[in-house]
XYZ file of C-alpha atoms in Angstrom:
566
model
C 57.517 105.970 -8.620
C 60.882 104.133 -9.352
C 62.885 107.027 -8.104
C 60.674 107.280 -5.023
C 61.202 103.483 -4.304
C 64.899 104.104 -4.399
C 64.691 106.826 -1.812
C 62.340 104.892 0.419
C 62.574 101.123 0.391
C 59.604 100.953 2.815
C 57.325 102.355 0.093
C 54.457 100.115 -0.880
C 52.014 100.149 -3.822
C 48.372 99.998 -2.651
C 45.722 98.749 -5.106
C 42.182 100.054 -4.507
C 39.346 98.412 -6.496
C 36.248 100.585 -6.977
C 34.658 98.409 -9.611
C 31.581 97.589 -7.669
C 31.247 100.896 -5.680
C 27.736 102.309 -5.840
C 29.194 105.804 -6.111
C 30.585 107.387 -9.194
C 34.228 108.013 -8.766
C 34.743 111.251 -10.893
C 38.190 112.091 -9.757
C 41.208 110.344 -8.500
C 43.898 112.351 -6.715
C 47.389 110.925 -6.388
C 49.225 112.562 -3.448
C 52.949 112.074 -4.005
C 55.699 112.534 -1.277
C 56.787 115.809 0.058
C 60.035 115.422 -1.949
C 58.056 115.725 -5.219
C 56.476 118.929 -6.310
C 53.820 117.828 -8.732
C 50.327 116.795 -7.668
C 48.270 114.911 -10.419
C 44.512 114.780 -10.773
C 43.332 112.215 -13.212
C 39.763 111.982 -14.373
C 38.253 108.498 -14.088
C 37.194 108.643 -17.760
C 40.893 109.043 -18.807
C 41.877 105.825 -17.166
C 42.159 102.906 -19.760
C 41.880 99.223 -18.967
C 45.698 98.955 -19.479
C 46.173 101.431 -16.661
C 44.750 99.067 -14.145
C 47.016 96.293 -13.059
C 46.020 93.006 -11.569
C 45.857 92.512 -7.739
C 47.994 89.508 -7.532
C 50.046 87.002 -9.502
C 47.588 84.669 -11.081
C 48.242 80.927 -11.064
C 45.779 80.266 -13.827
C 46.720 82.823 -16.467
C 50.262 84.141 -16.663
C 52.688 85.133 -14.016
C 56.197 86.490 -13.907
C 56.830 84.432 -10.823
C 59.284 81.487 -11.450
C 57.256 79.376 -8.931
C 55.085 76.575 -10.071
C 51.487 76.783 -9.106
C 49.693 73.646 -7.716
C 45.827 74.025 -8.324
C 43.599 71.968 -6.010
C 39.779 71.958 -6.105
C 38.261 71.548 -2.713
C 34.928 69.847 -2.369
C 32.762 69.017 0.579
C 29.385 69.057 2.282
C 28.165 72.463 3.576
C 29.370 72.870 7.104
C 32.216 70.217 6.971
C 34.815 72.916 7.528
C 36.513 73.646 4.161
C 37.438 77.163 5.014
C 38.782 76.085 8.461
C 40.676 73.362 6.983
C 42.478 75.711 4.610
C 43.471 77.998 7.565
C 44.524 74.997 9.743
C 46.639 73.435 6.886
C 48.581 76.622 6.358
C 49.271 77.061 10.108
C 50.430 73.451 10.414
C 52.880 74.018 7.642
C 54.424 77.158 9.153
C 54.314 76.455 12.803
C 55.931 73.253 14.252
C 54.225 73.548 17.622
C 51.152 75.146 19.228
C 53.458 77.328 21.453
C 55.198 78.638 18.362
C 51.841 79.577 16.703
C 50.650 81.257 19.906
C 53.856 83.330 20.371
C 53.791 84.520 16.698
C 50.791 85.798 14.775
C 48.657 82.926 13.454
C 48.017 82.755 9.668
C 44.474 83.471 8.611
C 43.907 82.707 5.016
C 40.125 83.068 5.265
C 38.158 84.813 8.089
C 37.091 82.567 10.839
C 33.798 82.464 12.717
C 32.472 79.559 14.822
C 30.559 78.981 18.042
C 32.309 77.341 21.004
C 30.971 76.070 24.236
C 32.783 77.410 27.189
C 32.825 77.003 31.139
C 30.838 74.403 33.234
C 27.382 75.780 32.437
C 27.997 75.468 28.671
C 27.686 79.043 27.605
C 28.165 79.679 23.896
C 30.437 82.261 22.535
C 30.954 83.227 18.844
C 34.580 83.215 18.050
C 35.769 85.453 15.219
C 39.274 85.970 13.865
C 40.427 87.858 10.667
C 38.870 90.583 8.587
C 35.272 90.194 7.464
C 34.876 88.780 3.983
C 31.578 89.337 2.154
C 31.945 86.086 0.431
C 31.829 84.111 3.789
C 28.217 84.001 5.094
C 28.318 82.875 8.722
C 24.731 84.002 9.500
C 22.540 81.372 7.997
C 22.906 77.900 9.512
C 22.865 75.075 6.936
C 23.525 77.307 3.953
C 26.922 77.169 2.349
C 29.270 79.601 4.186
C 31.314 80.092 1.115
C 29.024 81.928 -1.432
C 31.220 81.752 -4.584
C 34.389 80.025 -5.637
C 37.485 81.692 -4.265
C 41.220 81.001 -4.940
C 43.620 81.139 -1.959
C 47.305 81.186 -2.853
C 50.299 80.738 -0.553
C 53.809 79.331 -0.658
C 54.209 75.563 0.337
C 57.848 75.249 -0.566
C 60.629 77.276 -1.954
C 59.710 76.714 -5.511
C 55.943 76.019 -5.340
C 52.757 77.991 -4.556
C 49.495 76.168 -3.658
C 46.208 77.557 -5.134
C 43.175 76.123 -3.253
C 39.922 76.707 -5.051
C 37.468 76.853 -2.222
C 33.952 76.010 -3.454
C 30.317 76.403 -2.117
C 29.443 73.291 -0.149
C 26.854 70.841 -1.320
C 23.863 69.847 0.817
C 22.711 73.308 1.109
C 19.390 73.714 3.140
C 17.970 75.632 0.239
C 17.587 72.407 -1.570
C 18.831 70.447 -4.589
C 18.178 73.407 -6.928
C 20.726 75.587 -4.979
C 23.156 72.650 -5.040
C 22.814 72.430 -8.779
C 23.276 76.169 -9.100
C 26.414 75.923 -6.942
C 27.753 73.164 -9.227
C 27.090 75.339 -12.278
C 29.064 78.149 -10.586
C 32.000 75.825 -9.886
C 32.079 74.573 -13.528
C 31.787 78.004 -14.807
C 34.659 79.240 -12.673
C 36.864 76.343 -13.936
C 36.329 77.453 -17.402
C 39.480 79.632 -17.282
C 41.610 77.157 -15.212
C 44.022 75.445 -17.588
C 44.888 72.524 -15.307
C 44.295 70.929 -11.916
C 46.682 68.884 -9.819
C 43.882 67.273 -7.776
C 40.338 67.247 -6.400
C 40.323 67.190 -2.677
C 37.213 65.701 -1.100
C 36.805 66.738 2.538
C 34.863 64.686 5.000
C 34.470 64.187 8.725
C 35.546 60.644 9.815
C 32.462 59.514 11.742
C 29.360 60.319 9.660
C 26.403 58.007 9.699
C 25.474 58.256 6.105
C 26.649 60.090 2.889
C 24.555 63.125 1.922
C 22.067 62.171 -0.729
C 23.346 64.914 -3.114
C 26.926 63.392 -2.964
C 26.028 60.858 -5.637
C 24.902 63.633 -8.053
C 27.897 65.865 -7.137
C 30.381 63.017 -7.727
C 28.717 62.023 -11.033
C 28.850 65.618 -12.268
C 32.544 65.800 -11.402
C 33.279 62.830 -13.747
C 30.777 64.073 -16.312
C 32.779 67.251 -16.458
C 36.336 66.081 -16.025
C 36.124 62.694 -17.659
C 37.011 59.223 -16.186
C 40.722 59.933 -16.107
C 40.129 62.374 -13.166
C 39.909 59.241 -10.900
C 43.681 59.310 -10.412
C 43.651 62.898 -9.222
C 41.064 62.479 -6.364
C 42.420 63.101 -2.816
C 40.567 62.266 0.405
C 41.031 64.504 3.326
C 39.410 64.026 6.858
C 39.117 66.724 9.391
C 38.272 66.512 13.044
C 40.107 63.204 12.927
C 41.514 63.349 16.541
C 38.332 61.467 17.706
C 39.158 58.524 15.356
C 42.956 58.453 16.203
C 43.689 60.161 12.816
C 42.015 57.571 10.793
C 39.063 57.821 8.189
C 36.751 56.154 10.761
C 33.313 54.881 9.618
C 33.287 57.331 6.646
C 35.768 55.088 4.908
C 33.376 52.096 5.034
C 30.506 54.321 3.654
C 32.774 55.523 0.767
C 33.979 52.061 -0.156
C 30.398 50.851 -0.282
C 29.558 53.903 -2.447
C 32.397 53.272 -4.858
C 31.432 49.609 -5.208
C 28.084 50.683 -6.645
C 29.439 53.661 -8.711
C 29.592 53.124 -12.456
C 33.178 54.168 -12.693
C 35.523 51.647 -11.072
C 39.045 51.515 -9.751
C 38.913 54.957 -7.963
C 42.071 54.958 -5.759
C 41.309 55.231 -2.039
C 44.409 54.189 -0.204
C 46.751 55.441 2.439
C 48.851 57.293 -0.296
C 45.916 59.704 -1.214
C 44.156 59.793 2.113
C 45.156 62.400 4.742
C 43.661 62.982 8.299
C 43.882 66.175 10.224
C 42.483 67.836 13.264
C 41.159 71.359 12.708
C 40.177 71.519 16.319
C 43.787 72.410 17.344
C 43.545 75.399 14.986
C 40.154 76.373 16.469
C 41.701 76.144 19.893
C 44.526 78.575 18.785
C 41.958 81.000 17.490
C 39.921 80.726 20.840
C 43.097 81.601 22.677
C 43.374 84.705 20.531
C 39.860 85.619 21.745
C 40.992 85.344 25.393
C 39.141 82.003 26.030
C 40.657 80.054 28.889
C 41.202 76.241 28.914
C 42.392 73.905 31.628
C 46.018 72.356 31.277
C 44.642 68.955 30.273
C 42.814 70.298 27.316
C 45.861 72.188 26.246
C 47.967 69.028 26.434
C 45.519 67.274 24.099
C 45.590 70.148 21.555
C 49.413 70.330 21.604
C 49.581 66.654 20.679
C 46.933 67.060 18.124
C 48.860 69.945 16.582
C 52.082 67.809 16.344
C 50.177 65.092 14.612
C 48.511 67.372 12.121
C 51.954 68.984 11.324
C 53.182 65.585 10.337
C 50.164 64.858 8.211
C 50.221 68.338 6.662
C 53.912 67.775 5.516
C 52.836 64.405 4.059
C 50.048 66.026 2.189
C 52.255 68.882 0.995
C 54.900 66.474 -0.398
C 52.066 64.496 -2.155
C 50.738 67.740 -3.765
C 54.214 68.757 -4.874
C 54.607 65.439 -6.725
C 51.216 65.564 -8.429
C 51.187 65.794 -12.288
C 48.843 68.271 -14.011
C 45.399 67.180 -15.349
C 45.429 69.597 -18.389
C 42.360 70.959 -20.102
C 41.998 70.096 -23.882
C 44.358 67.103 -23.358
C 42.960 64.767 -20.765
C 40.078 67.030 -19.811
C 37.453 66.193 -22.390
C 33.924 65.117 -21.452
C 30.263 65.603 -22.249
C 29.820 68.094 -19.433
C 32.724 70.125 -20.441
C 31.554 70.203 -24.098
C 28.159 71.351 -23.029
C 29.739 74.216 -21.178
C 31.753 75.098 -24.211
C 28.681 74.989 -26.536
C 26.472 76.987 -24.220
C 29.076 79.784 -24.116
C 29.022 79.742 -27.888
C 25.170 80.026 -28.349
C 25.036 83.854 -28.253
C 28.221 84.436 -30.297
C 27.102 82.056 -33.046
C 23.572 83.462 -33.334
C 24.669 87.116 -33.158
C 27.301 86.271 -35.931
C 24.408 84.732 -38.098
C 22.310 87.795 -37.576
C 25.233 90.113 -38.458
C 26.145 88.063 -41.437
C 22.610 88.548 -42.723
C 22.868 92.279 -42.189
C 26.010 92.550 -44.100
C 24.575 90.294 -46.868
C 21.711 92.788 -47.112
C 24.064 95.751 -47.153
C 26.579 94.268 -49.598
C 25.381 95.817 -52.767
C 25.208 99.358 -51.001
C 28.966 99.103 -50.333
C 28.552 99.233 -46.525
C 28.666 96.935 -43.598
C 28.138 96.607 -39.796
C 31.215 95.836 -37.730
C 30.550 93.937 -34.525
C 32.493 94.651 -31.349
C 32.394 92.873 -28.011
C 33.378 94.137 -24.501
C 33.417 91.949 -21.493
C 31.081 92.958 -18.593
C 31.532 93.220 -14.840
C 30.707 90.238 -12.597
C 26.960 89.872 -11.842
C 25.897 91.659 -14.965
C 22.316 90.805 -16.247
C 20.779 91.510 -19.559
C 17.087 92.290 -19.620
C 15.008 91.354 -22.663
C 11.751 92.734 -21.291
C 12.888 96.320 -20.882
C 11.430 98.864 -23.296
C 14.611 99.242 -25.345
C 15.029 101.868 -28.013
C 16.515 100.697 -31.358
C 19.588 102.622 -32.695
C 20.086 103.510 -36.277
C 23.254 102.398 -38.152
C 23.145 103.543 -41.724
C 19.780 102.382 -42.897
C 19.358 99.529 -40.557
C 18.150 99.510 -36.946
C 19.824 97.503 -34.168
C 18.442 96.785 -30.617
C 21.090 97.662 -28.052
C 21.859 95.507 -24.936
C 20.143 96.675 -21.779
C 22.241 95.684 -18.690
C 21.607 95.502 -14.983
C 24.461 95.336 -12.636
C 22.674 93.287 -9.924
C 20.273 90.427 -10.278
C 17.839 92.243 -7.978
C 17.473 95.329 -10.199
C 14.945 93.743 -12.515
C 11.692 91.967 -11.632
C 10.470 91.104 -15.099
C 11.818 87.520 -14.877
C 13.168 87.910 -18.423
C 16.764 88.583 -17.462
C 19.882 86.365 -17.726
C 23.519 86.591 -16.791
C 25.755 87.974 -19.473
C 29.464 88.050 -19.969
C 29.877 90.578 -22.786
C 28.034 93.418 -24.377
C 27.782 94.127 -28.117
C 28.621 97.324 -29.910
C 28.257 98.160 -33.506
C 29.966 100.403 -36.114
C 28.554 101.296 -39.504
C 31.177 101.463 -42.244
C 30.941 102.816 -45.764
C 32.736 99.828 -47.289
C 32.009 96.216 -47.975
C 32.960 93.534 -45.681
C 36.329 91.732 -46.243
C 34.542 88.491 -47.330
C 32.926 88.105 -50.705
C 29.110 87.614 -50.826
C 29.751 83.867 -51.697
C 31.981 83.436 -48.626
C 29.402 85.180 -46.420
C 26.607 82.952 -47.671
C 28.711 79.824 -47.306
C 29.765 80.669 -43.668
C 26.139 81.481 -43.044
C 24.998 78.045 -44.307
C 27.799 76.137 -42.337
C 26.785 78.039 -39.112
C 23.032 77.064 -39.099
C 24.169 73.468 -39.645
C 26.529 73.804 -36.700
C 23.706 75.176 -34.591
C 21.597 72.119 -35.401
C 24.439 69.696 -34.505
C 25.143 71.535 -31.250
C 21.374 71.634 -30.420
C 21.147 67.797 -30.998
C 24.190 67.180 -28.862
C 22.849 69.349 -26.013
C 19.358 67.812 -26.157
C 20.622 64.217 -26.375
C 23.017 64.663 -23.362
C 20.911 66.896 -21.196
C 18.475 65.667 -18.422
C 15.872 67.852 -20.092
C 15.841 66.522 -23.775
C 13.102 68.902 -24.871
C 14.913 72.101 -23.849
C 16.525 73.746 -26.958
C 18.456 76.921 -25.949
C 19.462 77.501 -29.702
C 15.790 77.649 -30.777
C 14.848 79.823 -27.768
C 17.447 82.426 -28.713
C 16.480 82.282 -32.379
C 12.941 83.069 -31.419
C 14.214 85.896 -29.265
C 16.132 87.458 -32.140
C 13.139 87.160 -34.418
C 11.007 88.801 -31.760
C 13.390 91.771 -31.543
C 13.330 92.245 -35.290
C 9.557 92.271 -35.304
C 9.515 94.801 -32.616
C 11.877 97.012 -34.640
C 9.729 96.572 -37.798
C 6.491 97.474 -35.755
C 8.016 100.587 -34.020
C 10.244 102.106 -36.885
C 8.838 103.620 -40.006
C 11.926 103.365 -42.121
C 12.380 99.649 -41.781
C 12.795 98.137 -45.230
C 16.266 96.572 -44.464
C 15.009 95.249 -41.163
C 12.022 93.641 -42.846
C 14.513 91.974 -45.158
C 16.529 90.806 -42.168
C 13.323 89.555 -40.451
C 12.421 87.430 -43.458
C 15.849 85.956 -43.752
C 15.877 85.150 -40.010
C 12.510 83.257 -40.369
C 14.060 81.350 -43.308
C 16.980 80.546 -41.153
C 14.750 79.218 -38.493
C 12.988 76.961 -40.910
C 16.294 75.652 -42.362
C 17.609 75.073 -38.924
C 14.629 73.042 -37.741
C 14.583 71.014 -40.996
C 18.241 70.028 -40.534
C 17.777 69.341 -36.788
C 14.923 67.016 -37.697
C 17.173 65.288 -40.274
C 19.863 64.681 -37.662
C 17.353 63.266 -35.253
C 15.980 60.915 -37.953
C 19.406 59.791 -38.951
C 21.177 56.690 -37.519
C 24.535 58.542 -37.535
C 25.545 59.583 -34.075
C 27.721 62.674 -33.103
C 30.888 61.546 -31.332
C 32.432 63.534 -28.529
C 35.679 63.958 -30.505
C 33.568 65.146 -33.537
C 31.911 67.760 -31.292
C 35.250 68.980 -29.980
C 36.513 69.315 -33.522
C 33.372 71.378 -34.481
C 33.876 73.631 -31.416
C 37.508 74.203 -32.525
C 36.568 75.046 -36.100
C 33.750 77.302 -35.019
C 36.077 79.174 -32.654
C 38.251 80.162 -35.638
C 35.428 82.255 -37.302
C 36.521 85.852 -36.706
C 33.234 87.382 -35.620
C 32.601 84.465 -33.134
C 36.251 84.646 -31.888
C 35.793 88.387 -31.034
C 32.892 87.467 -28.770
C 34.482 84.326 -27.250
C 37.643 86.316 -26.515
C 35.388 88.849 -24.555
C 33.969 85.871 -22.555
C 37.559 84.572 -21.919
C 38.335 88.075 -20.573
C 35.331 88.051 -18.341
C 36.446 84.619 -17.063
C 39.922 85.885 -16.327
C 38.631 88.899 -14.572
C 36.337 86.629 -12.492
C 39.244 84.492 -11.370
C 41.347 87.542 -10.526
C 38.624 89.216 -8.632
C 38.136 86.065 -6.451
C 41.774 85.340 -5.867
C 43.683 86.094 -2.750
C 47.339 85.650 -2.542
C 48.543 85.538 1.008
C 52.159 86.668 1.648
C 53.558 84.959 4.668
C 56.588 86.691 6.286
C 58.261 83.462 7.309
C 59.781 80.322 5.805
C 57.527 77.164 5.269
C 59.062 74.308 7.318
């Protein structure tokens, strides 16, 4: 390929991702140029993960680019125009005038679709521009157009790239439950983002009242990021031409809201407030769809474009001077700790179960080695499916049964999963001594109890105990194995030890609840840190991190703009 590139500088490498294809790709044929005599046919099974390269530079993981990435989280009510705002902002940065944008090809970061009233009899026409994106749902009025978090990356200066994280809008017509699910989706996506430079709240300037869910949304933001995030909040107003590029009545509503909000001193000044008019960009898109306007309308949009260009440059300069709000330094909160712990439930409990297996196998000079592999996006594990235990030495283990779509199982006993477990039977003892295994086992059930207490105390549903639910599930699996397999002596020992574990766990949890000692947030973070170091847990958490990295990469779009940002 290097030699080919030397011969032909116009050569481009095309990346095709068949990860979610419903068809099995058995063969891949690479057709080389006519100057080369070898044709290669590679079996799909021969391709390793290392053979597949990432689609783009990733601002959140590692990049060979010397440019600094500015990560901005974009929040707003469903229908406020977040996706249109991103498109408009990019065009205002790259085109000084409406004439220049019309003469050259407009920049479309995200596909555009909107309804416009035309002519004197108010006919409506759907305006579309850009390639169709399955993540953008324009068909259901009131539902969030953006279905999942997406990263959009483009240059905003010679040495900086802007990464805007577009989020599902709140105030979805499907209700508060969907809004809560959207917030969970956002926080889960942020798990692999090491820092933010700002949270951009997008509004229209003349709303009559704030959406009822805004209070919950705003509260959850502070719960997750901590109080220090107040200094990283940015206010952006779109469709501001009608209010002479001012925040309008919405500013008064927000001021009243902040006066009653528990966290005070949230900056809301000219410095972190920006007003744009996305209508000028919509006008440009309409022109591309051959919609005609009278000269007076064009003059208004030309002036609006010029004003938005000035504001976009001010916004760009503000972002370029923003410091990073880094995870694990400033970014510590109850909500963030909850997410960390929930990610650790399965790794901890599967480690406990495998410790017990290896304690049972210790005297027979054998052990079970646990392996974890990250799954594809939208993978579900089903616990109701009639799974068949597999034999490893003299012990039986229930394999994971996976679905690759939420709609493939109707049992109601499925849950999202980020990694799958595999096992290897070895005719050798584990590296740890029996004393070390038992000590780590005892420390882990105590850790489970402390994490459970923290989750129950800080959750809106104080009776929900996800650790106990999963302990019961594990016990149920072992009972099923003992019931269906005749040679089950070791599994019966494992079942007895798991039931003992449950009793000890519940007793210690009761002790914590009865104690006057409180678990501090810093203490919880220290416990998370020490638990991560346990090798068997670390293997599983690394698989979760790999899943999160893949999630970010698969939802990242880097737009290469063939012109210089003004």
